[in-house]
Amino acid sequence: MVTIYTVCLGNICRSPIAEAVLRQQLDGAGLGDQVEVQSAGTAGYHVGEDADRRTNRVLADHGYELNHSAQKFSAQMLRNADLVLVMDSSNYDDVKRLASLTESTTALSNEDKIKMFRSFEPDSSDSIAGDLEVPDPWYGNMSDFEHVLAICESSTPGVVDYVRTTLLS
Ligand code: 4NP
């Protein structure tokens, strides 16, 4: 079983959206039963809470399912993961800080399994310009959540390819 975490700050906006999109695309590729997808936040502010209501709304509007209880990302999760997809560079730094605290139990080193989610996006003008951040929509409105979903939908096929060609081969 391959284990993937999507990670943001609060685990109620971006990483749950990324989780729902990734799970649906893995199912669509016939890989759903070989991959476990979870999401977590680098901060514990919302542990145990449902996703933000705007997250639930944008997902429902686009036909995605999500059953959520927010959790804080831990060294234990990093240790057992095959791939950790972070939403922005501050998440990257926070997760990287955990890497030296624990020994990886999977094929890749802790450092090598941490990747910017948006580095899998094929040809967005942002990613060409080197901006790999998924912008935090927490202080925004529904159009910011729609933008996050669109980024997730364009980045996820590259993740599915990586899972198929690298993690499952
Ligand atoms: P997320 O968004 O990291 O995409 O889940 C946020 C959610 C909550 C907070 C910040 C960002 N907060 O400060 O509570």
mmCIF file of N, CA, C and O and ligand atoms in Angstrom, residues 7-17 40-43 45-46 52 54-55 87-88 91 134-139 145 148, ligand 1:
data_model
loop_
_atom_site.group_PDB
_atom_site.id
_atom_site.type_symbol
_atom_site.label_atom_id
_atom_site.label_comp_id
_atom_site.label_asym_id
_atom_site.label_seq_id
_atom_site.Cartn_x
_atom_site.Cartn_y
_atom_site.Cartn_z
ATOM 1 N N VAL A 7 -0.725 18.188 2.606
ATOM 2 C CA VAL A 7 -0.484 18.955 3.837
ATOM 3 C C VAL A 7 -0.582 20.464 3.578
ATOM 4 O O VAL A 7 0.018 20.979 2.628
ATOM 5 N N CYS A 8 -1.362 21.142 4.423
ATOM 6 C CA CYS A 8 -1.391 22.612 4.410
ATOM 7 C C CYS A 8 -1.242 23.101 5.848
ATOM 8 O O CYS A 8 -0.743 22.354 6.697
ATOM 9 N N LEU A 9 -1.672 24.313 6.133
ATOM 10 C CA LEU A 9 -1.499 24.844 7.491
ATOM 11 C C LEU A 9 -2.591 24.338 8.447
ATOM 12 O O LEU A 9 -2.304 23.740 9.477
ATOM 13 N N GLY A 10 -3.838 24.584 8.096
ATOM 14 C CA GLY A 10 -4.933 24.296 9.029
ATOM 15 C C GLY A 10 -5.641 22.975 8.812
ATOM 16 O O GLY A 10 -6.423 22.541 9.657
ATOM 17 N N ASN A 11 -5.412 22.334 7.669
ATOM 18 C CA ASN A 11 -6.092 21.083 7.275
ATOM 19 C C ASN A 11 -7.619 21.230 7.232
ATOM 20 O O ASN A 11 -8.349 20.298 7.555
ATOM 21 N N ILE A 12 -8.071 22.417 6.840
ATOM 22 C CA ILE A 12 -9.520 22.559 6.637
ATOM 23 C C ILE A 12 -9.854 23.161 5.265
ATOM 24 O O ILE A 12 -11.017 23.144 4.865
ATOM 25 N N CYS A 13 -8.848 23.685 4.546
ATOM 26 C CA CYS A 13 -9.123 24.284 3.224
ATOM 27 C C CYS A 13 -8.365 23.552 2.109
ATOM 28 O O CYS A 13 -8.933 22.710 1.411
ATOM 29 N N ARG A 14 -7.075 23.872 1.933
ATOM 30 C CA ARG A 14 -6.374 23.371 0.744
ATOM 31 C C ARG A 14 -6.125 21.867 0.758
ATOM 32 O O ARG A 14 -6.411 21.179 -0.239
ATOM 33 N N SER A 15 -5.550 21.334 1.844
ATOM 34 C CA SER A 15 -5.182 19.912 1.791
ATOM 35 C C SER A 15 -6.391 18.978 1.733
ATOM 36 O O SER A 15 -6.305 17.929 1.084
ATOM 37 N N PRO A 16 -7.561 19.330 2.343
ATOM 38 C CA PRO A 16 -8.722 18.457 2.135
ATOM 39 C C PRO A 16 -9.221 18.483 0.691
ATOM 40 O O PRO A 16 -9.683 17.463 0.173
ATOM 41 N N ILE A 17 -9.112 19.662 0.038
ATOM 42 C CA ILE A 17 -9.507 19.730 -1.379
ATOM 43 C C ILE A 17 -8.564 18.847 -2.201
ATOM 44 O O ILE A 17 -8.997 18.037 -3.023
ATOM 45 N N ALA A 40 -3.445 16.478 6.287
ATOM 46 C CA ALA A 40 -3.110 16.934 7.642
ATOM 47 C C ALA A 40 -2.625 18.378 7.563
ATOM 48 O O ALA A 40 -2.303 18.883 6.482
ATOM 49 N N GLY A 41 -2.572 19.030 8.729
ATOM 50 C CA GLY A 41 -2.115 20.413 8.801
ATOM 51 C C GLY A 41 -0.851 20.510 9.635
ATOM 52 O O GLY A 41 -0.656 19.729 10.567
ATOM 53 N N THR A 42 -0.004 21.484 9.327
ATOM 54 C CA THR A 42 1.196 21.660 10.136
ATOM 55 C C THR A 42 0.860 22.308 11.480
ATOM 56 O O THR A 42 1.634 22.211 12.424
ATOM 57 N N ALA A 43 -0.304 22.967 11.561
ATOM 58 C CA ALA A 43 -0.754 23.555 12.828
ATOM 59 C C ALA A 43 -1.929 22.743 13.367
ATOM 60 O O ALA A 43 -2.656 22.099 12.606
ATOM 61 N N TYR A 45 -4.569 24.003 15.020
ATOM 62 C CA TYR A 45 -5.692 24.886 15.391
ATOM 63 C C TYR A 45 -7.066 24.236 15.268
ATOM 64 O O TYR A 45 -7.985 24.574 15.992
ATOM 65 N N HIS A 46 -7.237 23.362 14.292
ATOM 66 C CA HIS A 46 -8.588 22.888 13.957
ATOM 67 C C HIS A 46 -8.739 21.374 14.135
ATOM 68 O O HIS A 46 -9.664 20.784 13.577
ATOM 69 N N ASP A 52 -13.591 23.419 6.390
ATOM 70 C CA ASP A 52 -14.253 24.718 6.281
ATOM 71 C C ASP A 52 -15.511 24.567 5.408
ATOM 72 O O ASP A 52 -15.526 23.818 4.450
ATOM 73 N N ARG A 54 -16.698 26.406 3.210
ATOM 74 C CA ARG A 54 -16.462 26.764 1.803
ATOM 75 C C ARG A 54 -15.738 25.627 1.065
ATOM 76 O O ARG A 54 -15.952 25.413 -0.128
ATOM 77 N N THR A 55 -14.892 24.889 1.800
ATOM 78 C CA THR A 55 -14.256 23.689 1.227
ATOM 79 C C THR A 55 -15.327 22.672 0.866
ATOM 80 O O THR A 55 -15.350 22.126 -0.243
ATOM 81 N N MET A 87 1.453 22.337 0.281
ATOM 82 C CA MET A 87 0.755 23.341 -0.518
ATOM 83 C C MET A 87 1.552 24.631 -0.704
ATOM 84 O O MET A 87 1.343 25.337 -1.680
ATOM 85 N N ASP A 88 2.430 24.958 0.244
ATOM 86 C CA ASP A 88 3.226 26.177 0.058
ATOM 87 C C ASP A 88 4.592 26.035 0.724
ATOM 88 O O ASP A 88 4.872 25.018 1.386
ATOM 89 N N ASN A 91 4.660 25.476 4.496
ATOM 90 C CA ASN A 91 4.376 24.067 4.836
ATOM 91 C C ASN A 91 5.625 23.210 4.585
ATOM 92 O O ASN A 91 5.943 22.302 5.363
ATOM 93 N N VAL A 134 0.233 26.990 -3.573
ATOM 94 C CA VAL A 134 -1.231 26.967 -3.663
ATOM 95 C C VAL A 134 -1.702 28.029 -2.670
ATOM 96 O O VAL A 134 -1.516 27.870 -1.456
ATOM 97 N N PRO A 135 -2.265 29.146 -3.170
ATOM 98 C CA PRO A 135 -2.540 30.265 -2.265
ATOM 99 C C PRO A 135 -3.571 29.914 -1.189
ATOM 100 O O PRO A 135 -4.558 29.226 -1.457
ATOM 101 N N ASP A 136 -3.313 30.390 0.022
ATOM 102 C CA ASP A 136 -4.195 30.117 1.157
ATOM 103 C C ASP A 136 -5.524 30.881 0.974
ATOM 104 O O ASP A 136 -5.512 32.110 0.911
ATOM 105 N N PRO A 137 -6.659 30.173 0.893
ATOM 106 C CA PRO A 137 -7.936 30.850 0.639
ATOM 107 C C PRO A 137 -8.684 31.242 1.910
ATOM 108 O O PRO A 137 -9.796 31.766 1.846
ATOM 109 N N TRP A 138 -8.106 31.014 3.075
ATOM 110 C CA TRP A 138 -8.792 31.157 4.370
ATOM 111 C C TRP A 138 -9.415 32.545 4.543
ATOM 112 O O TRP A 138 -10.534 32.675 4.991
ATOM 113 N N TYR A 139 -8.681 33.601 4.147
ATOM 114 C CA TYR A 139 -9.228 34.957 4.262
ATOM 115 C C TYR A 139 -9.941 35.394 2.985
ATOM 116 O O TYR A 139 -10.313 36.559 2.854
ATOM 117 N N PHE A 145 -11.556 29.672 -3.341
ATOM 118 C CA PHE A 145 -11.689 28.215 -3.187
ATOM 119 C C PHE A 145 -11.811 27.541 -4.553
ATOM 120 O O PHE A 145 -11.257 26.451 -4.776
ATOM 121 N N VAL A 148 -8.326 27.305 -5.881
ATOM 122 C CA VAL A 148 -7.588 26.192 -5.263
ATOM 123 C C VAL A 148 -7.993 24.872 -5.916
ATOM 124 O O VAL A 148 -7.144 24.041 -6.275
HETATM 125 P P1 4NP B 1 -5.556 25.799 5.063
HETATM 126 O O1 4NP B 1 -6.173 27.242 5.393
HETATM 127 O O2 4NP B 1 -4.132 25.812 5.558
HETATM 128 O O3 4NP B 1 -5.628 25.744 3.562
HETATM 129 O O4 4NP B 1 -6.440 24.786 5.761
HETATM 130 C C1 4NP B 1 -6.143 27.787 6.685
HETATM 131 C C2 4NP B 1 -7.093 27.409 7.616
HETATM 132 C C3 4NP B 1 -7.081 27.962 8.881
HETATM 133 C C4 4NP B 1 -6.108 28.889 9.214
HETATM 134 C C5 4NP B 1 -5.150 29.263 8.276
HETATM 135 C C6 4NP B 1 -5.169 28.705 7.008
HETATM 136 N N1 4NP B 1 -6.105 29.472 10.503
HETATM 137 O O5 4NP B 1 -5.275 30.380 10.748
HETATM 138 O O6 4NP B 1 -6.898 29.084 11.369
#
